Coordinates of C-alpha atoms and ligand atoms in Angstrom, one line a residue:
X1 CA 0.0 0.0 0.0
X2 CA 2.3 2.6 -1.2
X3 CA 1.8 6.3 -2.1
X4 CA 2.5 7.6 -5.5
X5 CA 2.6 11.2 -6.7
X6 CA 3.4 13.1 -9.8
X7 CA 3.5 16.9 -10.5
X8 CA 3.8 19.0 -13.6
X9 CA 3.4 22.8 -13.2
X10 CA 5.1 26.1 -12.3
X11 CA 5.8 25.5 -8.6
X12 CA 9.3 24.4 -7.3
X13 CA 9.1 20.7 -8.0
X14 CA 11.0 18.9 -5.2
X15 CA 9.2 20.7 -2.3
X16 CA 5.9 19.8 -4.0
X17 CA 6.8 16.2 -4.3
X18 CA 8.3 15.9 -0.8
X19 CA 5.4 17.7 0.9
X20 CA 3.0 15.5 -1.1
X21 CA 4.8 12.4 0.0
X22 CA 4.5 13.5 3.6
X23 CA 0.7 13.6 3.2
X24 CA 0.9 10.1 1.7
X25 CA 3.3 8.7 4.2
X26 CA 0.6 6.9 6.2
X27 CA 0.2 4.6 3.3
X28 CA 3.6 3.1 3.7
X29 CA 6.9 4.4 5.1
X30 CA 9.8 1.9 4.8
X31 CA 11.5 3.7 1.9
X32 CA 11.0 6.6 -0.5
X33 CA 12.2 8.3 -3.6
X34 CA 11.7 10.9 -6.3
X35 CA 12.5 11.3 -10.0
X36 CA 12.8 14.7 -11.6
X37 CA 13.4 15.8 -15.2
X38 CA 15.4 18.8 -15.8
X39 CA 16.1 19.8 -19.5
X40 CA 15.6 16.3 -20.6
X41 CA 17.9 14.7 -18.0
X42 CA 16.3 12.4 -15.5
X43 CA 17.7 12.4 -11.9
X44 CA 16.6 9.9 -9.2
X45 CA 17.0 9.9 -5.4
X46 CA 16.0 6.9 -3.3
X47 CA 16.4 6.3 0.4
X48 CA 15.7 3.6 2.9
X49 CA 13.5 5.1 5.7
X50 CA 11.0 7.8 6.0
X51 CA 10.3 11.0 4.0
X52 CA 12.4 12.9 6.5
X53 CA 15.4 10.9 5.4
X54 CA 14.7 11.7 1.7
X55 CA 14.1 15.4 2.6
X56 CA 17.5 15.4 4.4
X57 CA 19.2 13.8 1.4
X58 CA 17.7 16.3 -1.0
X59 CA 18.6 19.2 1.3
X60 CA 22.3 18.0 1.4
X61 CA 22.4 17.4 -2.4
X62 CA 19.5 19.2 -4.1
X63 CA 17.8 18.1 -7.2
X64 CA 15.9 20.4 -9.6
X65 CA 13.4 19.7 -12.3
X66 CA 10.3 20.9 -14.1
X67 CA 8.2 17.8 -13.6
X68 CA 8.6 14.5 -11.8
X69 CA 7.3 11.6 -9.7
X70 CA 7.5 10.5 -6.0
X71 CA 6.9 7.4 -4.0
X72 CA 6.6 6.2 -0.4
X73 CA 6.8 2.5 0.0
X74 CA 5.1 -0.4 2.0
X75 CA 7.2 -3.3 0.8
X76 CA 5.5 -6.3 -0.8
X77 CA 8.1 -7.8 -3.1
X78 CA 11.8 -7.1 -2.1
X79 CA 12.8 -6.1 1.4
X80 CA 12.9 -2.4 2.2
X81 CA 16.3 -1.1 0.8
X82 CA 17.6 1.8 -1.2
X83 CA 17.8 -0.4 -4.3
X84 CA 14.3 -1.7 -4.0
X85 CA 12.9 1.8 -3.2
X86 CA 11.0 3.4 -6.0
X87 CA 11.2 5.1 -8.6
X88 CA 12.3 2.2 -10.8
X89 CA 13.9 2.6 -14.2
X90 CA 14.3 0.8 -17.5
X91 CA 17.6 -0.2 -19.1
X92 CA 18.3 3.3 -20.3
X93 CA 17.5 5.0 -17.0
X94 CA 15.5 7.5 -19.0
X95 CA 12.1 5.9 -18.4
X96 CA 10.9 5.8 -14.8
X97 CA 7.9 4.4 -13.0
X98 CA 6.4 4.6 -9.5
X99 CA 3.8 1.9 -8.5
X100 CA 1.3 1.0 -5.9
X101 CA 0.0 -2.6 -6.0
X102 CA 1.3 -6.1 -6.8
X103 CA 2.1 -7.5 -10.3
X104 CA 1.2 -11.1 -10.0
X105 CA 2.8 -12.3 -13.2
X106 CA 6.0 -10.3 -12.7
X107 CA 8.2 -13.4 -12.6
X108 CA 7.0 -14.6 -16.0
X109 CA 7.4 -11.1 -17.5
X110 CA 10.8 -10.7 -15.9
X111 CA 12.0 -14.0 -17.4
X112 CA 10.7 -13.1 -20.8
X113 CA 12.2 -9.6 -20.7
X114 CA 15.5 -11.0 -19.5
X115 CA 15.6 -13.3 -22.4
X116 CA 15.0 -10.3 -24.6
X117 CA 18.1 -8.6 -23.1
X118 CA 16.7 -6.4 -20.4
X119 CA 18.9 -6.0 -17.3
X120 CA 17.2 -6.0 -13.9
X121 CA 18.7 -4.3 -10.7
X122 CA 16.1 -5.0 -8.0
X123 CA 14.0 -7.7 -6.3
X124 CA 10.8 -5.8 -6.9
X125 CA 7.8 -6.7 -9.1
X126 CA 7.5 -3.0 -10.1
X127 CA 10.8 -2.9 -12.0
X128 CA 9.2 -5.2 -14.6
X129 CA 6.7 -2.4 -15.5
X130 CA 9.5 0.0 -16.4
X131 CA 11.1 -2.6 -18.8
X132 CA 7.8 -3.6 -20.2
X133 CA 7.0 0.0 -21.1
X134 CA 10.5 0.3 -22.5
X135 CA 9.9 -2.7 -24.7
X136 CA 6.8 -1.0 -26.2
X137 CA 8.1 2.5 -26.4
X138 CA 8.1 4.0 -29.9
X139 CA 8.2 7.7 -28.8
X140 CA 4.7 7.9 -27.4
X141 CA 4.7 7.2 -23.7
X142 CA 0.9 7.0 -23.4
X143 CA 0.8 4.2 -26.1
X144 CA 3.6 2.3 -24.5
X145 CA 2.0 2.4 -21.0
X146 CA -1.3 1.3 -22.6
X147 CA 0.3 -1.7 -24.3
X148 CA 2.2 -2.6 -21.1
X149 CA -0.9 -2.3 -19.0
X150 CA -2.6 -4.9 -21.1
X151 CA 0.1 -7.5 -20.2
X152 CA 0.2 -6.8 -16.5
X153 CA -1.8 -9.1 -14.2
X154 CA -2.6 -8.0 -10.6
X155 CA -3.2 -4.7 -8.9
X156 CA -1.5 -1.5 -10.1
X157 CA -1.7 2.3 -9.9
X158 CA 1.4 3.3 -11.9
X159 CA 2.8 6.6 -13.0
X160 CA 5.5 6.9 -15.7
X161 CA 7.7 9.6 -17.3
X162 CA 10.2 9.3 -20.1
X163 CA 12.7 11.9 -21.2
X164 CA 12.2 10.9 -24.8
X165 CA 8.5 12.0 -24.5
X166 CA 9.1 15.1 -22.3
X167 CA 6.7 17.1 -20.1
X168 CA 4.3 14.3 -19.8
X169 CA 3.2 12.0 -16.9
X170 CA 1.1 8.9 -17.8
X171 CA -0.9 7.2 -15.0
X172 CA -2.8 3.9 -15.3
X173 CA -5.1 2.3 -12.7
X174 CA -6.2 -1.2 -12.1
X175 CA -7.2 -1.7 -8.5
X176 CA -5.4 0.7 -6.1
X177 CA -6.6 4.3 -6.2
X178 CA -5.4 7.0 -8.5
X179 CA -6.6 10.6 -8.4
X180 CA -5.8 13.5 -10.8
X181 CA -5.9 17.0 -9.4
X182 CA -6.7 19.7 -12.0
X183 CA -5.1 23.0 -10.8
X184 CA -4.7 26.3 -12.5
X185 CA -1.7 25.7 -14.9
X186 CA -0.7 22.7 -12.9
X187 CA -1.7 19.0 -12.7
X188 CA -1.1 16.5 -9.9
X189 CA -1.6 12.8 -9.8
X190 CA -1.7 11.0 -6.4
X191 CA -2.9 7.9 -4.6
X192 CA -5.4 10.0 -2.7
X193 CA -6.7 13.5 -2.3
X194 CA -4.6 14.6 0.7
X195 CA -1.5 15.9 -1.2
X196 CA -3.8 17.4 -3.9
X197 CA -5.9 19.6 -1.6
X198 CA -3.1 22.2 -1.1
X199 CA -3.1 22.8 -4.9
X200 CA -6.7 22.4 -6.0
X201 CA -10.1 20.9 -4.9
X202 CA -10.9 19.9 -8.4
X203 CA -10.2 16.2 -8.9
X204 CA -10.9 13.2 -11.2
X205 CA -11.0 9.7 -9.8
X206 CA -9.7 7.1 -12.2
X207 CA -11.7 3.8 -12.4
X208 CA -10.1 0.4 -13.1
X209 CA -8.9 0.1 -16.7
X210 CA -8.5 3.8 -17.1
X211 CA -5.5 6.0 -17.6
X212 CA -4.6 9.7 -18.0
X213 CA -1.9 11.5 -20.0
X214 CA -1.0 14.6 -18.1
X215 CA 0.8 17.7 -19.1
X216 CA 0.9 21.2 -17.7
X217 CA -2.5 22.1 -19.2
X218 CA -4.5 19.3 -17.7
X219 CA -5.2 15.7 -18.5
X220 CA -6.6 13.5 -21.3
X221 CA -8.4 10.4 -20.1
X222 CA -8.8 7.1 -22.0
X223 CA -9.4 3.5 -21.2
X224 CA -6.8 0.8 -21.7
X225 CA -7.9 0.4 -25.4
X226 CA -7.3 4.1 -26.0
X227 CA -10.9 5.1 -26.2
X228 CA -11.3 8.7 -24.9
X229 CA -13.3 9.2 -21.7
X230 CA -15.2 12.2 -20.6
X231 CA -14.5 12.1 -16.9
X232 CA -16.5 13.9 -14.2
X233 CA -14.6 16.5 -12.3
X234 CA -15.5 16.5 -8.6
X235 CA -14.9 19.2 -6.0
X236 CA -13.7 18.0 -2.6
X237 CA -15.1 19.8 0.5
X238 CA -12.1 19.0 2.8
X239 CA -9.6 21.9 3.4
X240 CA -5.9 21.4 3.8
X241 CA -5.9 22.5 7.4
X242 CA -7.9 19.4 8.3
X243 CA -4.8 17.4 7.7
X244 CA -2.6 19.4 10.1
X245 CA -1.9 18.4 13.8
X246 CA -3.4 21.6 15.2
X247 CA -1.0 21.6 18.2
X248 CA -1.4 18.0 19.2
X249 CA 1.8 15.9 19.5
X250 CA 0.3 13.2 17.2
X251 CA -2.4 13.0 14.6
X252 CA -3.9 10.0 16.6
X253 CA -4.4 12.2 19.7
X254 CA -5.9 15.0 17.7
X255 CA -8.3 12.5 16.1
X256 CA -9.3 11.0 19.5
X257 CA -10.2 14.5 20.6
X258 CA -12.1 15.2 17.4
X259 CA -14.6 12.4 18.2
X260 CA -17.3 14.7 19.7
X261 CA -17.3 16.8 16.6
X262 CA -17.2 13.7 14.4
X263 CA -20.4 12.4 16.0
X264 CA -22.1 15.8 15.6
X265 CA -21.0 16.0 11.9
X266 CA -22.1 12.4 11.2
X267 CA -25.5 13.0 12.7
X268 CA -25.8 16.4 11.0
X269 CA -28.9 16.7 8.7
X270 CA -29.8 13.0 9.3
X271 CA -31.9 13.4 12.4
X272 CA -35.4 15.0 12.8
X273 CA -36.2 15.1 16.5
X274 CA -39.5 16.8 15.8
X275 CA -40.7 13.8 13.7
X276 CA -38.6 11.3 15.7
X277 CA -37.2 10.2 12.4
X278 CA -33.9 9.4 10.8
X279 CA -33.3 10.9 7.3
X280 CA -31.2 8.7 5.2
X281 CA -32.6 9.1 1.7
X282 CA -29.1 9.8 0.6
X283 CA -28.4 6.1 0.6
X284 CA -31.0 5.7 -2.2
X285 CA -32.4 2.4 -1.0
X286 CA -36.0 2.2 -2.3
X287 CA -38.9 1.1 -0.1
X288 CA -39.2 -1.9 -2.4
X289 CA -35.6 -3.0 -1.6
X290 CA -36.0 -2.3 2.1
X291 CA -39.2 -4.3 2.3
X292 CA -37.5 -7.3 0.7
X293 CA -34.6 -7.3 3.2
X294 CA -34.8 -10.4 5.5
X295 CA -31.2 -10.4 6.8
X296 CA -28.0 -8.3 6.8
X297 CA -24.4 -9.3 6.2
X298 CA -21.8 -6.8 7.4
X299 CA -18.4 -7.1 5.8
X300 CA -15.2 -5.3 6.8
X301 CA -11.6 -5.6 8.0
X302 CA -9.7 -4.5 11.1
X303 CA -11.3 -1.6 13.1
X304 CA -14.1 -1.4 10.6
X305 CA -14.9 -5.0 11.4
X306 CA -15.1 -4.1 15.1
X307 CA -17.5 -1.3 14.2
X308 CA -19.4 -3.9 12.2
X309 CA -19.8 -6.0 15.4
X310 CA -21.5 -3.1 17.1
X311 CA -23.5 -2.6 13.9
X312 CA -24.7 -6.2 14.1
X313 CA -26.2 -5.5 17.6
X314 CA -27.8 -2.3 16.4
X315 CA -29.4 -4.1 13.4
X316 CA -30.7 -7.0 15.6
X317 CA -31.9 -4.8 18.4
X318 CA -33.3 -1.8 16.5
X319 CA -34.2 -3.1 13.1
X320 CA -35.0 -6.7 14.2
X321 CA -33.0 -8.0 11.3
X322 CA -30.8 -11.1 11.7
X323 CA -27.3 -9.9 11.0
X324 CA -23.9 -11.6 10.7
X325 CA -20.4 -9.9 10.5
X326 CA -17.7 -11.2 8.2
X327 CA -14.0 -10.7 7.8
X328 CA -13.8 -9.5 4.1
X329 CA -10.5 -11.5 3.6
X330 CA -12.3 -14.7 4.6
X331 CA -15.7 -14.0 3.2
X332 CA -14.4 -13.4 -0.4
X333 CA -13.0 -17.0 -0.6
X334 CA -15.9 -18.8 1.1
X335 CA -18.8 -20.4 -0.7
X336 CA -21.1 -17.9 1.0
X337 CA -24.9 -18.2 0.7
X338 CA -26.8 -15.1 0.0
X339 CA -30.0 -14.1 -1.8
X340 CA -32.0 -11.2 -3.0
X341 CA -33.4 -10.7 0.5
X342 CA -29.9 -10.0 1.9
X343 CA -28.7 -6.5 2.6
X344 CA -24.9 -6.3 2.5
X345 CA -23.2 -3.5 4.5
X346 CA -19.5 -3.0 3.7
X347 CA -17.6 -0.8 6.1
X348 CA -14.2 0.9 5.2
X349 CA -12.8 4.2 6.3
X350 CA -10.4 4.4 3.4
X351 CA -12.9 3.0 0.9
X352 CA -10.0 1.3 -0.8
X353 CA -9.3 -1.9 1.2
X354 CA -8.8 -4.6 -1.4
X355 CA -10.4 -7.4 0.5
X356 CA -13.5 -5.4 1.3
X357 CA -13.8 -4.1 -2.3
X358 CA -13.5 -7.7 -3.5
X359 CA -16.2 -8.9 -1.1
X360 CA -18.4 -6.0 -2.3
X361 CA -17.9 -7.1 -5.9
X362 CA -18.6 -10.7 -5.1
X363 CA -21.8 -10.1 -3.2
X364 CA -23.2 -7.2 -5.4
X365 CA -24.9 -9.4 -8.1
X366 CA -26.3 -11.8 -5.4
X367 CA -27.9 -9.6 -2.8
X368 CA -30.7 -7.1 -2.4
X369 CA -28.3 -4.2 -2.2
X370 CA -24.9 -3.2 -1.0
X371 CA -24.6 -0.2 1.3
X372 CA -21.1 1.2 1.9
X373 CA -20.3 3.0 5.1
X374 CA -17.1 4.9 4.3
X375 CA -15.2 8.1 5.1
X376 CA -13.6 8.6 1.7
X377 CA -15.6 10.6 -0.8
X378 CA -15.8 8.9 -4.2
X379 CA -13.5 6.1 -3.1
X380 CA -13.7 2.8 -5.0
X381 CA -16.1 1.3 -2.4
X382 CA -18.3 4.4 -2.4
X383 CA -18.4 4.4 -6.2
X384 CA -19.2 0.7 -6.6
X385 CA -21.8 0.2 -3.8
X386 CA -25.6 0.6 -4.6
X387 CA -25.8 3.2 -1.8
X388 CA -23.3 5.1 0.4
X389 CA -23.6 6.3 3.9
X390 CA -20.7 8.7 4.5
X391 CA -19.1 9.1 7.9
X392 CA -18.2 12.8 8.2
X393 CA -15.0 12.2 10.2
X394 CA -12.7 14.3 8.0
X395 CA -9.3 13.0 6.9
X396 CA -7.8 10.4 9.4
X397 CA -4.0 10.5 9.2
X398 CA -3.0 8.4 12.2
X399 CA -2.7 4.8 10.9
X400 CA -4.5 3.5 14.0
X401 CA -8.2 4.3 13.3
X402 CA -10.0 6.1 16.2
X403 CA -12.5 8.8 15.1
X404 CA -13.6 6.7 12.1
X405 CA -14.5 3.8 14.4
X406 CA -16.8 6.2 16.3
X407 CA -18.2 7.7 13.1
X408 CA -18.9 4.3 11.7
X409 CA -20.8 3.3 14.8
X410 CA -22.8 6.5 14.5
X411 CA -23.6 5.8 10.9
X412 CA -24.5 2.1 11.6
X413 CA -26.8 3.2 14.5
X414 CA -28.6 5.6 12.1
X415 CA -28.9 2.9 9.5
X416 CA -30.4 0.4 12.0
X417 CA -32.8 3.1 13.2
X418 CA -33.8 3.9 9.6
X419 CA -34.4 0.2 8.7
X420 CA -36.2 -0.4 12.0
X421 CA -38.5 2.6 11.4
X422 CA -39.1 1.8 7.7
X423 CA -39.9 -1.8 8.4
X424 CA -42.2 -1.0 11.3
X425 CA -40.0 -2.7 13.8
X426 CA -39.6 0.6 15.7
X427 CA -42.1 3.3 16.7
X428 CA -41.3 6.9 16.4
X429 CA -41.0 7.3 20.2
X430 CA -38.4 4.5 20.3
X431 CA -36.5 6.1 17.5
X432 CA -36.8 9.5 19.3
X433 CA -35.4 8.0 22.5
X434 CA -32.3 6.7 20.9
X435 CA -31.8 9.8 18.7
X436 CA -32.0 12.1 21.8
X437 CA -29.4 9.9 23.5
X438 CA -27.2 10.1 20.4
X439 CA -27.5 13.9 20.3
X440 CA -26.1 13.9 23.9
X441 CA -23.1 11.6 23.0
X442 CA -20.7 14.4 21.9
X443 CA -21.0 16.1 25.3
X444 CA -20.5 12.8 27.1
X445 CA -17.4 12.0 25.0
X446 CA -16.1 15.5 25.9
X447 CA -16.5 14.6 29.6
X448 CA -14.5 11.3 29.0
X449 CA -11.8 13.3 27.2
X450 CA -11.7 15.8 30.1
X451 CA -10.3 12.9 32.2
X452 CA -7.5 12.2 29.7
X453 CA -4.8 13.2 32.3
X454 CA -6.1 10.4 34.7
X455 CA -5.7 7.9 31.9
X456 CA -2.2 9.2 31.1
X457 CA -1.2 8.8 34.7
X458 CA -2.6 5.3 34.9
X459 CA -0.9 4.3 31.6
X460 CA 2.5 5.4 33.0
X461 CA 2.2 2.5 35.5
X462 CA 1.8 0.0 32.7
X463 CA 4.4 1.0 30.2
X464 CA 6.7 -1.9 30.9
X465 CA 4.1 -4.7 30.8
X466 CA 4.2 -7.0 27.7
X467 CA 0.8 -8.6 27.8
X468 CA -2.8 -7.4 28.3
X469 CA -6.1 -9.1 28.2
X470 CA -9.3 -7.2 27.3
X471 CA -12.8 -8.4 28.1
X472 CA -16.2 -7.2 27.2
X473 CA -19.7 -8.7 26.6
X474 CA -22.5 -7.7 24.2
X475 CA -21.9 -4.2 22.9
X476 CA -18.7 -3.9 25.0
X477 CA -17.1 -6.8 23.2
X478 CA -16.4 -4.7 20.1
X479 CA -15.0 -1.9 22.3
X480 CA -12.7 -4.5 24.0
X481 CA -11.5 -5.8 20.7
X482 CA -10.8 -2.2 19.6
X483 CA -8.9 -1.4 22.7
X484 CA -6.7 -4.4 22.3
X485 CA -6.1 -3.7 18.6
X486 CA -5.1 -0.1 19.4
X487 CA -2.6 -1.2 22.0
X488 CA -1.1 -3.9 19.6
X489 CA -0.9 -1.6 16.6
X490 CA 0.9 1.4 18.2
X491 CA 2.8 0.0 21.2
X492 CA 3.6 -3.4 19.8
X493 CA 2.5 -5.0 23.1
X494 CA 0.7 -8.3 22.9
X495 CA -2.9 -7.8 23.7
X496 CA -5.9 -10.1 23.3
X497 CA -9.6 -9.4 23.6
X498 CA -12.2 -11.9 24.4
X499 CA -15.9 -12.0 24.9
X500 CA -16.2 -12.1 28.7
X501 CA -18.0 -15.5 28.7
X502 CA -15.3 -17.0 26.6
X503 CA -12.5 -16.4 29.1
X504 CA -13.1 -19.5 31.2
X505 CA -12.8 -21.6 28.1
X506 CA -9.1 -21.0 27.8
X507 CA -7.7 -17.4 28.1
X508 CA -8.1 -17.5 31.9
X509 CA -5.0 -19.7 31.9
X510 CA -3.1 -16.5 30.9
X511 CA -4.0 -14.7 34.1
X512 CA -1.1 -13.9 36.5
X513 CA 0.5 -10.8 38.0
X514 CA 2.2 -10.0 34.6
X515 CA -1.1 -10.1 32.7
X516 CA -3.3 -7.1 33.6
X517 CA -6.9 -7.3 32.4
X518 CA -9.0 -4.4 31.1
X519 CA -12.7 -5.1 31.5
X520 CA -15.4 -3.0 29.8
X521 CA -18.3 -3.2 32.2
X522 CA -20.9 -0.5 31.9
X523 CA -24.3 -1.1 33.6
X524 CA -26.3 -3.2 31.0
X525 CA -27.9 -6.5 30.4
X526 CA -24.7 -8.4 31.0
X527 CA -23.3 -6.4 33.9
X528 CA -23.8 -9.2 36.5
X529 CA -22.2 -11.7 34.1
X530 CA -19.1 -9.5 33.8
X531 CA -18.9 -9.2 37.6
X532 CA -18.6 -13.0 37.7
X533 CA -15.8 -12.9 35.1
X534 CA -14.1 -10.3 37.2
X535 CA -14.4 -12.5 40.3
X536 CA -12.9 -15.4 38.3
X537 CA -9.8 -13.2 37.5
X538 CA -9.6 -11.9 41.0
X539 CA -9.7 -15.5 42.3
X540 CA -6.4 -16.0 40.4
X541 CA -4.8 -12.8 41.7
X542 CA -5.2 -11.0 38.4
X543 CA -5.0 -7.2 38.3
X544 CA -8.1 -5.5 36.8
X545 CA -8.6 -2.1 35.2
X546 CA -12.3 -1.4 34.5
X547 CA -14.0 1.0 32.2
X548 CA -17.3 1.5 34.0
X549 CA -20.2 3.9 34.6
X550 CA -19.3 6.9 36.8
X551 CA -22.5 6.4 38.9
X552 CA -21.5 2.7 39.5
X553 CA -20.7 2.7 43.3
X554 CA -20.3 -1.1 43.2
X555 CA -17.6 -1.8 40.7
X556 CA -14.8 -0.2 42.6
X557 CA -15.1 -3.0 45.2
X558 CA -14.4 -5.6 42.6
X559 CA -11.5 -4.2 40.6
X560 CA -8.2 -2.4 41.1
X561 CA -8.7 0.7 39.0
X562 CA -11.8 2.3 37.5
X563 CA -11.8 4.5 34.4
X564 CA -15.3 6.1 34.7
X565 CA -17.5 7.1 31.8
X566 CA -20.9 8.9 32.0
X567 CA -24.1 6.9 32.1
X568 CA -25.7 6.3 28.7
X569 CA -28.3 4.2 26.9
X570 CA -26.8 0.6 27.2
X571 CA -26.8 0.2 23.4
X572 CA -24.6 3.3 23.0
X573 CA -22.0 2.6 25.7
X574 CA -19.2 1.7 23.2
X575 CA -19.2 5.3 22.1
X576 CA -17.9 6.2 25.5
X577 CA -16.1 3.1 26.7
X578 CA -13.8 2.9 23.7
X579 CA -12.4 6.4 24.4
X580 CA -10.4 5.6 27.6
X581 CA -9.1 2.5 25.8
X582 CA -7.9 4.6 22.8
X583 CA -6.2 7.0 25.2
X584 CA -4.6 4.2 27.3
X585 CA -3.1 2.7 24.2
X586 CA -2.0 6.1 22.9
X587 CA -0.4 7.0 26.3
X588 CA 1.5 3.8 26.6
X589 CA 2.8 3.9 23.1
X590 CA 3.8 7.6 23.4
X591 CA 5.6 6.9 26.7
X592 CA 7.4 4.0 25.1
X593 CA 8.6 6.5 22.4
X594 CA 6.8 4.5 19.6
X595 CA 6.0 6.1 16.3
X596 CA 2.4 6.5 17.2
X597 CA 1.1 7.8 13.8
X598 CA 3.1 5.5 11.7
X599 CA 3.5 2.2 13.5
X600 CA 6.0 -0.3 12.1
X601 CA 4.8 -2.8 9.4
X602 CA 1.4 -1.0 9.0
X603 CA -0.3 1.1 6.4
X604 CA -3.4 3.2 6.6
X605 CA -5.1 1.8 3.5
X606 CA -4.5 -1.9 2.6
X607 CA -5.0 -1.8 -1.2
X608 CA -3.5 -5.2 -1.9
X609 CA -4.5 -8.7 -0.7
Ligands
LIG1 C1 -7.0 0.1 12.3 O1 -6.5 0.9 13.2 C2 -6.2 -0.3 11.2 N1 -5.7 0.8 10.5 C3 -6.7 -1.3 10.3 O2 -7.1 -2.4 11.0 C4 -7.9 -0.8 9.5 O3 -9.1 -0.7 10.3 C5 -8.2 -1.9 8.4 O4 -7.1 -1.9 7.5 C6 -9.5 -1.5 7.6 O5 -9.3 -0.3 6.9 P1 -10.5 0.4 6.2 O6 -11.5 0.8 7.3 O7 -9.9 1.6 5.5 O8 -11.1 -0.6 5.2

């Protein structure tokens, strides 16, 4: 899941490429590079490590050019190294490519090209693309890329330049995202909109099998057969400031503190308290489709999967629809059974996760409708679903998802209320009750955030621990899973989450003085059951930290530490209980000096399998 960028225009090139790569760095950050063309000569600089290393190298030994490419890498083929870093070149060194994706037939192509005399320098799949374009190059870079693209199997968003067809960038998409920004006398191509926003809000999203030939005056769009395309230019409402840290030490902490606003923004314009109604016509599901729905299948990965687990409970309890939740990476290879009475809900903050996109495509022809819950305007998943429910969380830069989890739960609760209402499973007064509680969530989350210092002080006592167990039941199970995932992702500490009732079937064997347990235990239908689990841990001298209701006078007698959250409707407790868990993970990671926003081995958007 790399980040690619290309720029052609009047601005000083290298700073544009480097600043752009910084905004793409969350996509992969093990190595980076740029290629610039100056008076027909191509210069390349690659480094092992982060954009800061590249920036330092360019400061020490500057490059100049009038147009060029950049890349930040998340290694798939070939270990992170300067040699394997992008951009990659052909035999002449005058044709250069950057690539995001995986070329599945690269070994066959490499063998053939080698037999034809091409010399390879790296272990990567990407280098094959440069030599394949070289093979077909007859002076027209667009034509050569088109021919090469037809021979590539797998996922690719690739951008190419060639000094023998100057002042042109050619980009082709098949799978991973590629966006073209149309500025005033300048054109940018990128893996996502973040680097483009500082230059223009006018963008064109390429679809699979499409390409663009870019020069300083704009772009010409065709498909892989060369047929011209009249592409829609979209205007993005996000402003560049939204992707700044605003004084916070890390994007993740900023994004945790943005959650009250995110809930408000995701509820905005979708709630009518007067009518006790949810207004979700934007999804575009007809009454006919809704009436047909007999079950729901929720499909996602990672944190979005955890939001899906909360969504499952919302759908069952509010819409009275049987619902299942599936890992997209498993679902797409199962012989799943689904019919025209099945509503599929796919959840993805980035809207580009390859497994979720594939699961969407596999289920689309076989279900009643696919609704996408996503944060990324016009992302592949948004474009391909039957209906879209956008989470209005704004750009999320920290690799560990936080505010988008909360925004997804907000959207899923609204969807469940809407389905419940439209299917007559819920009366207006029931809907109103939940909606009024949801309107109060932002303030309650602010109250949890106002105790962030207490969580920080607590976390300081646990920085040196190597194992944590997280437990929750019913709606608190997704919150526990999310807490454990956050700790794993950013602090590299081993953490496991279990449904409380599952603990005695194995995980309880892990309990000892070196394995603290975080229990999520708000007052709800399973509270007493959680108290029994707590007693089972205490009986084995386990140390317990509990996220519990602030009015709960009882819990403190059963556990060692309480992280209090305001009282709330039982169904909505994950909105509050997840926040101390996010902060706890953040504080431990920050105190351990971890790279909180860009944890090792991870990437923000997983666009390959
Ligand atoms: C969560 O912190 C991770 N970044 C990861 O698990 C993520 O949730 C997963 O890759 C799914 O991403 P998506 O929501 O963009 O599809």
